[in-house]
mmCIF file of C-alpha atoms and ligand atoms in Angstrom:
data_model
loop_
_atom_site.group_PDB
_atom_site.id
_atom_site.type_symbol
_atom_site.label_atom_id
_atom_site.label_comp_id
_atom_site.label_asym_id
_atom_site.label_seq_id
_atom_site.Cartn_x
_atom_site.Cartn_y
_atom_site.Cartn_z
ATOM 1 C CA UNK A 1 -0.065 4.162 10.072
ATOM 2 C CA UNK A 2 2.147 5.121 12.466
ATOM 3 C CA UNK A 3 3.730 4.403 16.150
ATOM 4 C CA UNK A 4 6.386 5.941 18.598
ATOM 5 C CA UNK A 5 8.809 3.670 17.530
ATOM 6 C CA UNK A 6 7.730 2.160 14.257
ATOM 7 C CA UNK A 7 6.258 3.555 10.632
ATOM 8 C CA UNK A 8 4.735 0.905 8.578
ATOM 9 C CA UNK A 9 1.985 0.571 5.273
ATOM 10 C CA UNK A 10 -0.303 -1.840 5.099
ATOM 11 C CA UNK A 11 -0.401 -2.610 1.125
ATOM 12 C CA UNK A 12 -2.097 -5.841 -1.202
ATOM 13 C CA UNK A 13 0.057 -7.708 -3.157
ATOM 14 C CA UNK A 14 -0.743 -8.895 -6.722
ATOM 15 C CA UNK A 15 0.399 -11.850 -8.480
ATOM 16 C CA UNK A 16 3.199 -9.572 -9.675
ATOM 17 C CA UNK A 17 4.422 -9.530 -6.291
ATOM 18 C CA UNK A 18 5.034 -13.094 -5.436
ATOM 19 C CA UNK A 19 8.687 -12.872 -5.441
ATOM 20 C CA UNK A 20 8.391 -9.982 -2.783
ATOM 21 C CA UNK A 21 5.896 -12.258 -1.138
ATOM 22 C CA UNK A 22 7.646 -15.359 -1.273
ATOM 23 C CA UNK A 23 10.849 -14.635 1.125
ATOM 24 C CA UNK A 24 8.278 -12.935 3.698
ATOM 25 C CA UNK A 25 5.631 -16.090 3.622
ATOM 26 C CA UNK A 26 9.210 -18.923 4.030
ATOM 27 C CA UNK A 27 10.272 -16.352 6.638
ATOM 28 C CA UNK A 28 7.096 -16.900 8.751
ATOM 29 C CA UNK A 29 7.140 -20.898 8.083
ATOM 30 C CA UNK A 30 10.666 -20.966 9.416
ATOM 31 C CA UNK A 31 10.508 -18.855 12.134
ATOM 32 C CA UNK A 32 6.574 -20.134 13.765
ATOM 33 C CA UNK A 33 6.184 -23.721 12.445
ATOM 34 C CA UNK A 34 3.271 -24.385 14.714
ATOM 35 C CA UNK A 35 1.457 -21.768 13.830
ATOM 36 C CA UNK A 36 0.605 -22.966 10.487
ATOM 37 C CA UNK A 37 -0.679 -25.825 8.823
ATOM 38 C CA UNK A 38 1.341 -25.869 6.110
ATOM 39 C CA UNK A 39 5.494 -26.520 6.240
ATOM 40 C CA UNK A 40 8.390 -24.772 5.285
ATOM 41 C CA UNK A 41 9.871 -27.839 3.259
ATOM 42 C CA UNK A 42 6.336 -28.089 1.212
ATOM 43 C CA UNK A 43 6.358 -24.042 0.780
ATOM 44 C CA UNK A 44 10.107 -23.922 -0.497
ATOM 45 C CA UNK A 45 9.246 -26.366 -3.051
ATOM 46 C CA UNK A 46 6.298 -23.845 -4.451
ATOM 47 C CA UNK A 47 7.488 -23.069 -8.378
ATOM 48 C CA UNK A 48 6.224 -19.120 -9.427
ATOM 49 C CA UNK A 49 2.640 -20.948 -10.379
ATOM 50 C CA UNK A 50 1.670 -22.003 -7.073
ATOM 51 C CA UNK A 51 3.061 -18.152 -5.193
ATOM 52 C CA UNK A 52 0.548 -16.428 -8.414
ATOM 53 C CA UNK A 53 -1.896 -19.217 -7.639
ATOM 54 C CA UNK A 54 -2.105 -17.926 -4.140
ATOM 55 C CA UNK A 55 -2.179 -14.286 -4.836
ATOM 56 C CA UNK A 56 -4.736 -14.619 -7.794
ATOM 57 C CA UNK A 57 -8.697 -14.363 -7.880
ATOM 58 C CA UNK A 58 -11.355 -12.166 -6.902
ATOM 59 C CA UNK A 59 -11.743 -14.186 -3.791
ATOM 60 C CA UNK A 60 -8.296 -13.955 -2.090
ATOM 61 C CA UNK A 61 -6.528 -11.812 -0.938
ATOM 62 C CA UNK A 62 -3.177 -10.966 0.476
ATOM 63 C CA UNK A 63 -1.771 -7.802 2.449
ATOM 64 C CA UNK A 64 1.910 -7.279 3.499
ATOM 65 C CA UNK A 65 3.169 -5.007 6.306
ATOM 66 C CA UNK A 66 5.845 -2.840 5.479
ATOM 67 C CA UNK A 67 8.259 -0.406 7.019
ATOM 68 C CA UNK A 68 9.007 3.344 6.448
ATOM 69 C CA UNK A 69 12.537 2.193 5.499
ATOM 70 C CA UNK A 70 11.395 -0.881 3.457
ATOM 71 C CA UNK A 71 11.535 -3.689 5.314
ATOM 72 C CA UNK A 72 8.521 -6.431 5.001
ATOM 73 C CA UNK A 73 7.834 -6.817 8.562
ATOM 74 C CA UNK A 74 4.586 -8.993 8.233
ATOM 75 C CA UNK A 75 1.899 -10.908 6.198
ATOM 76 C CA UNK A 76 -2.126 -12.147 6.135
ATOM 77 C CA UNK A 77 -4.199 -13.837 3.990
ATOM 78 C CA UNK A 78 -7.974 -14.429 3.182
ATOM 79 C CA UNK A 79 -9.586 -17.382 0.725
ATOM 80 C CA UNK A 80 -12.583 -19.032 0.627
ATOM 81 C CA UNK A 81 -13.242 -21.599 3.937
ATOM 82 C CA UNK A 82 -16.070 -23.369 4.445
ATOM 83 C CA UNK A 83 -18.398 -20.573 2.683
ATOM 84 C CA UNK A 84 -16.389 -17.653 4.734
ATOM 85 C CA UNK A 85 -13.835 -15.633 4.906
ATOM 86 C CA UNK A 86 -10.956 -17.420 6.044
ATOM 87 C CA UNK A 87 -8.243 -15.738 7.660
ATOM 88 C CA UNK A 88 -4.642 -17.611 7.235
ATOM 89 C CA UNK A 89 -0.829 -16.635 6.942
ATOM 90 C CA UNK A 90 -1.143 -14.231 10.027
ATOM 91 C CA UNK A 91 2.297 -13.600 10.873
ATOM 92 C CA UNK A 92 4.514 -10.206 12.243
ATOM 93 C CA UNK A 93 8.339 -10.451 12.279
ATOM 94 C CA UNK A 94 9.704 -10.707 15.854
ATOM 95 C CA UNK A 95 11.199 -7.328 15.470
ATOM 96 C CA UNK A 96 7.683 -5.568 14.584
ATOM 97 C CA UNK A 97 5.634 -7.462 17.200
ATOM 98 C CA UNK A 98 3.604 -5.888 19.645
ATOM 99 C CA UNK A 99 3.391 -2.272 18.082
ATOM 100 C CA UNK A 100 -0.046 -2.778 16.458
ATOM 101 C CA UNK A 101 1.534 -4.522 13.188
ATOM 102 C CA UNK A 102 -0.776 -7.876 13.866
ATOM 103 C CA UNK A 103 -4.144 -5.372 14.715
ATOM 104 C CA UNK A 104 -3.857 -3.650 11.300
ATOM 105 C CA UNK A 105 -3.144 -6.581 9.024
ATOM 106 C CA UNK A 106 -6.432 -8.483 10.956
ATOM 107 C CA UNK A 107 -7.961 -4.878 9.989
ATOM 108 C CA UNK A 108 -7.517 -5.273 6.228
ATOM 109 C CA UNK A 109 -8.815 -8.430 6.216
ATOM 110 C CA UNK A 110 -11.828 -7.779 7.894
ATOM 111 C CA UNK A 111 -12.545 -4.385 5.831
ATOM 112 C CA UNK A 112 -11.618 -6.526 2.597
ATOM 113 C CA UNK A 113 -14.150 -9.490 3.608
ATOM 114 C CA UNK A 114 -17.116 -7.119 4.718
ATOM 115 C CA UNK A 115 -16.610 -5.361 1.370
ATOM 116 C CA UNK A 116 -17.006 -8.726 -0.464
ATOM 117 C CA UNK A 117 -20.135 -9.252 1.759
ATOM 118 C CA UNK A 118 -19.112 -11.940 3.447
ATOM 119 C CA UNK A 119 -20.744 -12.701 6.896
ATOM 120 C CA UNK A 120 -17.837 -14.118 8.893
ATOM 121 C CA UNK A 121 -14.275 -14.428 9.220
ATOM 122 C CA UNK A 122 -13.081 -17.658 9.935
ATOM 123 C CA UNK A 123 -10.004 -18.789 11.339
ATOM 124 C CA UNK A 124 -8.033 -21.388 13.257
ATOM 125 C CA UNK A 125 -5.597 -20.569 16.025
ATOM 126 C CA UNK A 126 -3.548 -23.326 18.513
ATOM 127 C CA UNK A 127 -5.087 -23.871 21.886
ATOM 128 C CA UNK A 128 -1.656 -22.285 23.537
ATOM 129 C CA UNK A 129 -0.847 -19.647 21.082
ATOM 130 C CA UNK A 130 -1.501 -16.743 23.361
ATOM 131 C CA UNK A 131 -0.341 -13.744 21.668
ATOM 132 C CA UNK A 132 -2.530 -15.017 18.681
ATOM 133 C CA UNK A 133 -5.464 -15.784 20.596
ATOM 134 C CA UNK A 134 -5.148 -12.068 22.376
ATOM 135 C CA UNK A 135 -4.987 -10.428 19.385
ATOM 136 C CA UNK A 136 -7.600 -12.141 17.875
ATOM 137 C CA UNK A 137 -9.918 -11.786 20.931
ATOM 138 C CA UNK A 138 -9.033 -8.213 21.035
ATOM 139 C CA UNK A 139 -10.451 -7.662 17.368
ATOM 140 C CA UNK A 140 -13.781 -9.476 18.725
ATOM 141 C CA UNK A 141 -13.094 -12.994 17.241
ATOM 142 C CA UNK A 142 -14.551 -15.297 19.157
ATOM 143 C CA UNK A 143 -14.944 -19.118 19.997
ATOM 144 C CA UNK A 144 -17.440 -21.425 17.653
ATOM 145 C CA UNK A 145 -16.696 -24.389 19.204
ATOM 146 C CA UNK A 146 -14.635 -25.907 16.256
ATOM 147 C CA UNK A 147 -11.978 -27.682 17.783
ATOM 148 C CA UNK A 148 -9.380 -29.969 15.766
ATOM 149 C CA UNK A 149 -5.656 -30.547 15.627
ATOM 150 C CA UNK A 150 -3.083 -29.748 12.962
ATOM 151 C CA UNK A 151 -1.658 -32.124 9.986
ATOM 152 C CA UNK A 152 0.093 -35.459 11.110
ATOM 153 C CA UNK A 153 2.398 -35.454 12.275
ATOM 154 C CA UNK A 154 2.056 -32.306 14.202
ATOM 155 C CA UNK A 155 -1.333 -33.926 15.463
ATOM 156 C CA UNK A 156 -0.454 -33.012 18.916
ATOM 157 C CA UNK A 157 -0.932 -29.604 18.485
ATOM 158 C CA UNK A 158 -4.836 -28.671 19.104
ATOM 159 C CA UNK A 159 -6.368 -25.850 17.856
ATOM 160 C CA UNK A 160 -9.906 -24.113 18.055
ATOM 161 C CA UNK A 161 -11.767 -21.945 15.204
ATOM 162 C CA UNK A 162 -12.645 -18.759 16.082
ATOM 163 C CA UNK A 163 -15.596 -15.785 14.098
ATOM 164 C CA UNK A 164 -16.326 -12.911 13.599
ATOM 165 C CA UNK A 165 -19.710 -11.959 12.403
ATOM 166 C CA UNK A 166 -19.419 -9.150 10.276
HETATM 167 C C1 LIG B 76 0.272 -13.086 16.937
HETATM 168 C C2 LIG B 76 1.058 -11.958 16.260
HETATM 169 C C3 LIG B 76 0.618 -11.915 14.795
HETATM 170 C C4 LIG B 76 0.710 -10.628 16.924
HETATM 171 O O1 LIG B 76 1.245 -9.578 16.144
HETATM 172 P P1 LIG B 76 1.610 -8.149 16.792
HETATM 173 O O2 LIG B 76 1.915 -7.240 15.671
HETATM 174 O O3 LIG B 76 2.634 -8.316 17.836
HETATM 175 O O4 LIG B 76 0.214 -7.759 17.464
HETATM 176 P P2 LIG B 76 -0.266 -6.280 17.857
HETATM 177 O O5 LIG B 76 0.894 -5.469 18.291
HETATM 178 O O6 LIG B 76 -1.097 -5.733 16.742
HETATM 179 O O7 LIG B 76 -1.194 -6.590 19.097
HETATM 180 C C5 LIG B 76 -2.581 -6.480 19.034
HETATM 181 C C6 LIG B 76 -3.184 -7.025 20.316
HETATM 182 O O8 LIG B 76 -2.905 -8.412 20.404
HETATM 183 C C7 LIG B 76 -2.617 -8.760 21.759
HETATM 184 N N1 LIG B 76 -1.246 -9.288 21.824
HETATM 185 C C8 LIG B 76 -0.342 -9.336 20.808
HETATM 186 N N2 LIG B 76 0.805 -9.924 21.225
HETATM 187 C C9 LIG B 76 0.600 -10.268 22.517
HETATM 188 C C10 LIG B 76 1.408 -10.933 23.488
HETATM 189 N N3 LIG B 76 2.654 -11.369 23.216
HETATM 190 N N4 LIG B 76 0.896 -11.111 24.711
HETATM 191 C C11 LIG B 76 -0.352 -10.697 24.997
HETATM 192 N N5 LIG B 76 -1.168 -10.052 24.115
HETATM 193 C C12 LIG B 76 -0.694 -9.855 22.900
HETATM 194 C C13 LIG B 76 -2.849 -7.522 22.560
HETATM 195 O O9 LIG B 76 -4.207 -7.534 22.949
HETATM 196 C C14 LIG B 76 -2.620 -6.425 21.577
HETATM 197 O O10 LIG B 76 -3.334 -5.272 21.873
HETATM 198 P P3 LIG B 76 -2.652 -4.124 22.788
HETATM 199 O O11 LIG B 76 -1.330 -3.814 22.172
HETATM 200 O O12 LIG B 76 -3.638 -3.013 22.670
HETATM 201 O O13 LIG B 76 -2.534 -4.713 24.127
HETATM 202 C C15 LIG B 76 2.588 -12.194 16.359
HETATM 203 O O14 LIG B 76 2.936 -12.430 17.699
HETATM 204 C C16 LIG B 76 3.110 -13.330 15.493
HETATM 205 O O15 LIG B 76 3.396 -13.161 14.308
HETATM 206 N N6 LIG B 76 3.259 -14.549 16.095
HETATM 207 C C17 LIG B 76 3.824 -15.695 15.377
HETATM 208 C C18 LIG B 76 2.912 -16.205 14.272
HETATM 209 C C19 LIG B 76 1.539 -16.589 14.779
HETATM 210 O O16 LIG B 76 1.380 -17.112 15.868
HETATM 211 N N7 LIG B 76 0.515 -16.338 13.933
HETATM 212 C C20 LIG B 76 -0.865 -16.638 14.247
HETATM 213 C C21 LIG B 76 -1.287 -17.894 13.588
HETATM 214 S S1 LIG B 76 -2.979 -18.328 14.031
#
Protein backbone atom coordinates (compact mmCIF):
# COMPACT_ATOMS: atom_id res chain seq x y z
CA UNK A 1 0.00 0.00 0.00
CA UNK A 2 1.12 3.11 -0.80
CA UNK A 3 0.66 7.13 -0.36
CA UNK A 4 2.30 10.47 -1.62
CA UNK A 5 4.17 10.74 1.31
CA UNK A 6 4.24 7.41 3.06
CA UNK A 7 4.97 3.46 1.99
CA UNK A 8 3.79 1.05 4.51
CA UNK A 9 2.79 -3.14 4.74
CA UNK A 10 0.22 -4.26 6.53
CA UNK A 11 1.64 -7.78 7.92
CA UNK A 12 0.27 -10.50 11.00
CA UNK A 13 2.41 -11.14 13.64
CA UNK A 14 2.93 -14.62 15.19
CA UNK A 15 3.81 -15.52 18.59
CA UNK A 16 7.38 -15.36 17.28
CA UNK A 17 6.96 -11.81 16.96
CA UNK A 18 6.08 -10.62 20.36
CA UNK A 19 9.26 -8.93 21.02
CA UNK A 20 8.69 -6.84 17.74
CA UNK A 21 5.18 -6.45 19.03
CA UNK A 22 5.83 -5.63 22.44
CA UNK A 23 7.73 -2.04 22.10
CA UNK A 24 4.91 -1.04 19.42
CA UNK A 25 1.77 -2.21 21.82
CA UNK A 26 3.82 -0.06 25.31
CA UNK A 27 4.34 2.63 22.66
CA UNK A 28 0.55 3.04 22.07
CA UNK A 29 -0.28 2.64 26.02
CA UNK A 30 2.12 5.46 26.69
CA UNK A 31 1.42 7.71 24.17
CA UNK A 32 -3.01 7.37 24.18
CA UNK A 33 -3.81 6.17 27.74
CA UNK A 34 -7.48 6.85 27.29
CA UNK A 35 -7.88 5.11 24.51
CA UNK A 36 -7.50 1.81 26.02
CA UNK A 37 -8.70 -0.14 28.73
CA UNK A 38 -5.81 -1.60 29.72
CA UNK A 39 -2.52 0.48 31.31
CA UNK A 40 0.88 0.91 30.50
CA UNK A 41 2.13 -0.06 34.13
CA UNK A 42 -0.07 -3.51 33.87
CA UNK A 43 1.32 -4.05 30.08
CA UNK A 44 5.10 -3.44 31.08
CA UNK A 45 4.77 -5.99 33.65
CA UNK A 46 3.60 -8.71 30.77
CA UNK A 47 6.55 -11.66 30.99
CA UNK A 48 7.08 -13.34 27.09
CA UNK A 49 3.90 -15.77 28.14
CA UNK A 50 1.33 -13.26 28.36
CA UNK A 51 2.82 -11.11 24.68
CA UNK A 52 2.58 -15.20 22.99
CA UNK A 53 -0.65 -15.53 24.94
CA UNK A 54 -1.98 -12.59 23.06
CA UNK A 55 -0.68 -13.39 19.68
CA UNK A 56 -1.67 -17.19 19.89
CA UNK A 57 -4.93 -19.12 18.71
CA UNK A 58 -6.98 -19.58 15.81
CA UNK A 59 -9.25 -16.93 17.12
CA UNK A 60 -6.99 -13.83 17.43
CA UNK A 61 -5.36 -12.08 15.61
CA UNK A 62 -2.87 -9.30 15.36
CA UNK A 63 -1.62 -7.03 12.33
CA UNK A 64 1.22 -4.41 12.53
CA UNK A 65 1.73 -1.44 10.18
CA UNK A 66 5.00 -1.02 8.89
CA UNK A 67 7.09 1.37 6.88
CA UNK A 68 9.07 1.05 3.57
CA UNK A 69 12.16 1.91 5.67
CA UNK A 70 11.18 -0.30 8.69
CA UNK A 71 9.67 1.52 11.09
CA UNK A 72 6.44 -0.04 13.04
CA UNK A 73 4.20 2.80 12.64
CA UNK A 74 0.94 1.09 14.00
CA UNK A 75 -1.02 -1.88 15.54
CA UNK A 76 -4.79 -3.76 15.77
CA UNK A 77 -6.11 -6.55 17.26
CA UNK A 78 -9.15 -9.00 17.06
CA UNK A 79 -10.31 -11.80 19.92
CA UNK A 80 -13.30 -13.21 20.80
CA UNK A 81 -16.05 -10.48 22.53
CA UNK A 82 -19.19 -11.28 23.46
CA UNK A 83 -19.60 -14.04 20.53
CA UNK A 84 -17.93 -11.41 17.87
CA UNK A 85 -15.24 -10.15 16.52
CA UNK A 86 -13.80 -7.73 18.72
CA UNK A 87 -11.70 -5.11 17.48
CA UNK A 88 -9.00 -3.73 20.20
CA UNK A 89 -5.34 -2.26 20.23
CA UNK A 90 -6.25 0.23 17.33
CA UNK A 91 -3.50 2.55 17.41
CA UNK A 92 -1.22 4.65 14.46
CA UNK A 93 1.95 6.47 15.60
CA UNK A 94 1.49 10.28 15.56
CA UNK A 95 3.91 10.50 12.75
CA UNK A 96 1.81 8.00 10.38
CA UNK A 97 -1.62 9.44 11.25
CA UNK A 98 -3.96 10.59 8.85
CA UNK A 99 -2.41 8.96 5.61
CA UNK A 100 -4.78 5.94 5.55
CA UNK A 101 -2.52 3.86 8.15
CA UNK A 102 -5.76 3.52 10.69
CA UNK A 103 -8.27 2.60 7.35
CA UNK A 104 -6.04 -0.35 6.35
CA UNK A 105 -5.29 -1.91 9.71
CA UNK A 106 -9.49 -1.66 10.42
CA UNK A 107 -9.32 -3.37 6.77
CA UNK A 108 -7.42 -6.47 7.90
CA UNK A 109 -9.44 -6.96 10.61
CA UNK A 110 -12.55 -6.90 8.98
CA UNK A 111 -11.27 -9.20 5.91
CA UNK A 112 -9.70 -11.54 8.73
CA UNK A 113 -13.16 -11.70 10.79
CA UNK A 114 -15.48 -12.20 7.63
CA UNK A 115 -13.08 -15.00 6.64
CA UNK A 116 -13.60 -16.66 10.07
CA UNK A 117 -17.39 -16.13 9.45
CA UNK A 118 -18.03 -14.05 11.97
CA UNK A 119 -21.14 -11.73 11.72
CA UNK A 120 -19.95 -8.56 13.43
CA UNK A 121 -17.14 -6.59 14.52
CA UNK A 122 -17.38 -5.27 17.77
CA UNK A 123 -15.69 -2.55 19.35
CA UNK A 124 -15.60 0.17 21.98
CA UNK A 125 -14.49 3.72 21.30
CA UNK A 126 -14.63 6.99 24.00
CA UNK A 127 -17.57 9.27 23.58
CA UNK A 128 -14.90 12.27 22.60
CA UNK A 129 -12.38 10.36 20.69
CA UNK A 130 -13.08 11.95 17.37
CA UNK A 131 -10.49 10.87 15.07
CA UNK A 132 -11.42 7.26 16.27
CA UNK A 133 -14.98 7.62 15.98
CA UNK A 134 -14.40 9.19 12.20
CA UNK A 135 -12.49 6.55 11.18
CA UNK A 136 -14.56 4.07 12.45
CA UNK A 137 -17.76 5.68 11.04
CA UNK A 138 -16.01 6.03 7.81
CA UNK A 139 -15.46 2.11 7.57
CA UNK A 140 -19.42 1.83 8.28
CA UNK A 141 -19.21 0.99 12.06
CA UNK A 142 -21.95 2.10 13.59
CA UNK A 143 -23.77 2.82 17.00
CA UNK A 144 -25.54 -0.32 19.01
CA UNK A 145 -26.45 1.52 21.76
CA UNK A 146 -23.85 -0.06 24.21
CA UNK A 147 -22.76 2.60 26.28
CA UNK A 148 -20.34 2.12 29.43
CA UNK A 149 -17.27 3.75 30.89
CA UNK A 150 -13.69 2.56 31.20
CA UNK A 151 -11.87 0.69 34.32
CA UNK A 152 -11.84 2.64 37.73
CA UNK A 153 -10.38 4.75 38.08
CA UNK A 154 -10.59 6.16 34.66
CA UNK A 155 -14.50 5.76 35.18
CA UNK A 156 -14.99 9.19 33.93
CA UNK A 157 -14.22 8.44 30.63
CA UNK A 158 -17.54 7.13 28.70
CA UNK A 159 -17.48 5.20 25.85
CA UNK A 160 -20.08 3.65 23.31
CA UNK A 161 -19.79 0.18 21.28
CA UNK A 162 -20.00 0.41 17.88
CA UNK A 163 -20.79 -2.84 14.67
CA UNK A 164 -20.36 -3.74 11.83
CA UNK A 165 -22.44 -6.41 10.32
CA UNK A 166 -20.45 -8.28 8.07
C1 LIG B 1 -7.72 6.94 15.39
C2 LIG B 1 -6.42 6.66 14.62
C3 LIG B 1 -6.15 5.16 14.72
C4 LIG B 1 -6.62 7.03 13.15
O1 LIG B 1 -5.52 6.55 12.41
P1 LIG B 1 -5.08 7.23 11.02
O2 LIG B 1 -4.06 6.35 10.42
O3 LIG B 1 -4.71 8.64 11.25
O4 LIG B 1 -6.44 7.16 10.20
P2 LIG B 1 -6.60 7.22 8.60
O5 LIG B 1 -5.56 8.11 8.03
O6 LIG B 1 -6.66 5.83 8.07
O7 LIG B 1 -8.01 7.90 8.47
C5 LIG B 1 -9.14 7.19 8.04
C6 LIG B 1 -10.37 8.07 8.20
O8 LIG B 1 -10.57 8.33 9.58
C7 LIG B 1 -11.02 9.68 9.75
N1 LIG B 1 -10.03 10.40 10.57
C8 LIG B 1 -8.83 9.92 11.00
N2 LIG B 1 -8.21 10.85 11.77
C9 LIG B 1 -9.04 11.91 11.83
C10 LIG B 1 -8.97 13.17 12.49
N3 LIG B 1 -7.92 13.53 13.25
N4 LIG B 1 -9.99 14.03 12.33
C11 LIG B 1 -11.06 13.68 11.58
N5 LIG B 1 -11.18 12.49 10.92
C12 LIG B 1 -10.19 11.63 11.06
C13 LIG B 1 -11.20 10.23 8.37
O9 LIG B 1 -12.53 9.94 7.99
C14 LIG B 1 -10.26 9.42 7.54
O10 LIG B 1 -10.66 9.30 6.22
P3 LIG B 1 -10.15 10.38 5.13
O11 LIG B 1 -8.66 10.44 5.25
O12 LIG B 1 -10.61 9.77 3.85
O13 LIG B 1 -10.80 11.64 5.49
C15 LIG B 1 -5.23 7.47 15.19
O14 LIG B 1 -5.58 8.83 15.27
C16 LIG B 1 -4.74 7.00 16.55
O15 LIG B 1 -3.93 6.08 16.66
N6 LIG B 1 -5.23 7.65 17.65
C17 LIG B 1 -4.77 7.33 19.00
C18 LIG B 1 -5.21 5.95 19.46
C19 LIG B 1 -6.71 5.77 19.41
O16 LIG B 1 -7.48 6.68 19.69
N7 LIG B 1 -7.15 4.54 19.07
C20 LIG B 1 -8.55 4.18 18.98
C21 LIG B 1 -8.98 3.46 20.19
S1 LIG B 1 -10.74 3.08 20.13
Amino acid sequence: MSHASLSYSIIRMQPDDWERVRPVRLRALADTPDAFGSTLAREEAFGETDWRERLNGDDRITFLATTKAGDDVGLIGSAPYDGHAGLFSMWVAPEARGVGVGGALVDAVVAWAESQGHAKVLLDVGDNNAPAIALYASKRFEPNGIAGTLPPPRDHITEHQRELIL
